[in-house]
Short mmCIF file of C-alpha atoms and ligand atoms in Angstrom, two decimals:
data_model
loop_
_atom_site.label_atom_id
_atom_site.label_comp_id
_atom_site.label_asym_id
_atom_site.label_seq_id
_atom_site.Cartn_x
_atom_site.Cartn_y
_atom_site.Cartn_z
CA MET A 19 -106.79 35.86 41.76
CA ASP A 20 -106.37 38.97 43.85
CA LYS A 21 -109.45 39.67 45.96
CA GLN A 22 -109.64 43.33 44.98
CA LEU A 23 -109.36 42.45 41.31
CA LEU A 24 -112.12 39.87 41.65
CA LEU A 25 -114.31 42.45 43.39
CA LEU A 26 -113.66 44.95 40.62
CA ILE A 27 -114.68 42.48 37.92
CA SER A 28 -117.90 41.63 39.80
CA LEU A 29 -118.57 45.30 40.40
CA GLN A 30 -118.30 46.10 36.72
CA GLU A 31 -120.64 43.21 35.78
CA LEU A 32 -123.13 44.47 38.34
CA ASP A 33 -122.92 48.01 37.02
CA ILE A 34 -123.65 46.81 33.50
CA MET A 35 -126.73 44.96 34.77
CA ARG A 36 -127.84 48.01 36.76
CA LYS A 37 -127.55 50.21 33.71
CA GLU A 38 -129.69 47.85 31.65
CA LYS A 39 -132.32 47.51 34.35
CA LYS A 40 -132.48 51.26 34.83
CA LYS A 41 -132.99 51.71 31.11
CA GLU A 42 -135.86 49.21 31.20
CA GLU A 43 -137.38 51.01 34.16
CA GLU A 44 -137.34 54.25 32.24
CA VAL A 45 -139.55 52.73 29.58
CA GLY A 46 -142.02 51.56 32.19
CA PHE A 47 -140.92 48.18 33.48
CA GLU A 48 -140.28 47.76 37.15
CA PHE A 49 -137.77 45.46 38.65
CA ASP A 50 -137.61 44.22 42.18
CA ASP A 51 -134.15 42.93 41.58
CA LEU A 52 -132.78 46.41 40.96
CA LYS A 53 -132.89 46.87 44.71
CA GLN A 54 -131.05 43.59 45.17
CA LEU A 55 -128.45 44.71 42.68
CA GLU A 56 -127.94 47.92 44.63
CA GLU A 57 -127.50 45.92 47.84
CA ALA A 58 -125.03 43.57 46.22
CA ARG A 59 -123.15 46.57 44.88
CA ALA A 60 -122.97 48.18 48.31
CA ARG A 61 -121.53 44.95 49.73
CA ILE A 62 -118.82 44.80 47.07
CA VAL A 63 -117.94 48.46 47.51
CA SER A 64 -117.63 48.00 51.28
CA GLU A 65 -114.92 45.41 50.66
CA LEU A 66 -113.02 47.47 48.12
CA LYS A 67 -110.15 49.62 49.23
CA ASP A 68 -111.04 53.31 49.05
CA HIS A 69 -108.40 54.30 46.53
CA ILE A 70 -109.32 51.40 44.26
CA ASN A 71 -112.99 52.29 44.43
CA ARG A 72 -112.15 55.90 43.56
CA LYS A 73 -110.03 54.75 40.61
CA TYR A 74 -112.85 52.50 39.41
CA THR A 75 -115.39 55.33 39.60
CA ARG A 76 -113.10 57.76 37.82
CA LEU A 77 -112.36 55.30 35.01
CA THR A 78 -116.01 54.32 34.61
CA ASN A 79 -117.04 57.95 34.30
CA ARG A 80 -114.34 58.57 31.77
CA TYR A 81 -114.49 55.48 29.59
CA GLY A 82 -117.65 53.59 30.51
CA ASN A 83 -115.58 50.53 31.34
CA ALA A 84 -112.91 50.54 33.99
CA VAL A 85 -111.79 46.93 34.01
CA VAL A 86 -110.62 45.28 30.79
CA PRO A 87 -108.96 41.98 29.94
CA ILE A 88 -105.57 41.58 28.34
CA VAL A 89 -105.68 39.37 25.27
CA ASN A 90 -102.45 38.42 23.49
CA ASN A 91 -100.67 41.00 25.58
CA ILE A 92 -102.94 43.76 24.27
CA CYS A 93 -105.02 46.04 26.48
CA GLN A 94 -108.60 45.59 25.29
CA GLY A 95 -109.43 49.13 26.33
CA CYS A 96 -107.01 51.10 24.16
CA TYR A 97 -105.29 48.32 22.15
CA LEU A 98 -101.85 49.17 23.38
CA VAL A 99 -99.39 46.30 23.16
CA LEU A 100 -98.18 45.99 26.71
CA PRO A 101 -94.51 45.70 27.50
CA THR A 102 -93.86 42.02 28.29
CA GLN A 103 -91.67 42.91 31.21
CA MET A 104 -94.48 44.91 32.77
CA ILE A 105 -95.40 42.08 35.06
CA SER A 106 -93.99 38.67 35.87
CA VAL A 107 -95.98 35.53 35.19
CA GLU A 108 -96.40 34.76 38.89
CA GLU A 109 -97.89 38.16 39.51
CA LYS A 110 -100.56 37.92 36.85
CA ASN A 111 -103.95 38.65 38.40
CA GLU A 112 -102.34 38.67 41.84
CA THR A 113 -102.21 42.42 42.02
CA VAL A 114 -104.16 45.34 40.60
CA VAL A 115 -102.31 46.65 37.53
CA THR A 116 -103.29 49.52 35.29
CA CYS A 117 -102.57 50.12 31.61
CA PRO A 118 -99.65 52.54 31.16
CA ASN A 119 -101.50 54.22 28.30
CA CYS A 120 -105.21 54.49 29.19
CA GLY A 121 -105.01 53.78 32.91
CA ARG A 122 -107.72 51.12 32.91
CA ILE A 123 -107.51 48.27 35.40
CA LEU A 124 -106.22 45.13 33.70
CA TYR A 125 -106.65 41.43 34.17
CA TRP A 126 -105.46 38.39 32.26
CA ALA A 127 -108.36 36.59 30.70
CA ASP A 128 -106.64 33.27 30.04
ZN1 ZN B 221 -105.04 50.58 27.80
#
């Protein structure tokens, strides 16, 4: 799998964890690992290309989730059936592709 794509998937998982931990902190729990999450996040971001990081941030702000899987050729963000010729089999997950409809970053889950 493409390194940038792998980083993006990890980044999104981290962000979901951060959000949950922050919510818990708001109701009075404190977490030491929130700091560790922030550090891990900073490491991932430092390896991401700038334009990809910007795209990720923009999509997350807009939709809440920037990276979505393709299942049965359907974008799981907007449920568009993707054109089969959009990408060749060999290129699956080897490059960062975005949905032509919603613009989310796509990966093949199988
Ligand atoms: Zn889409």
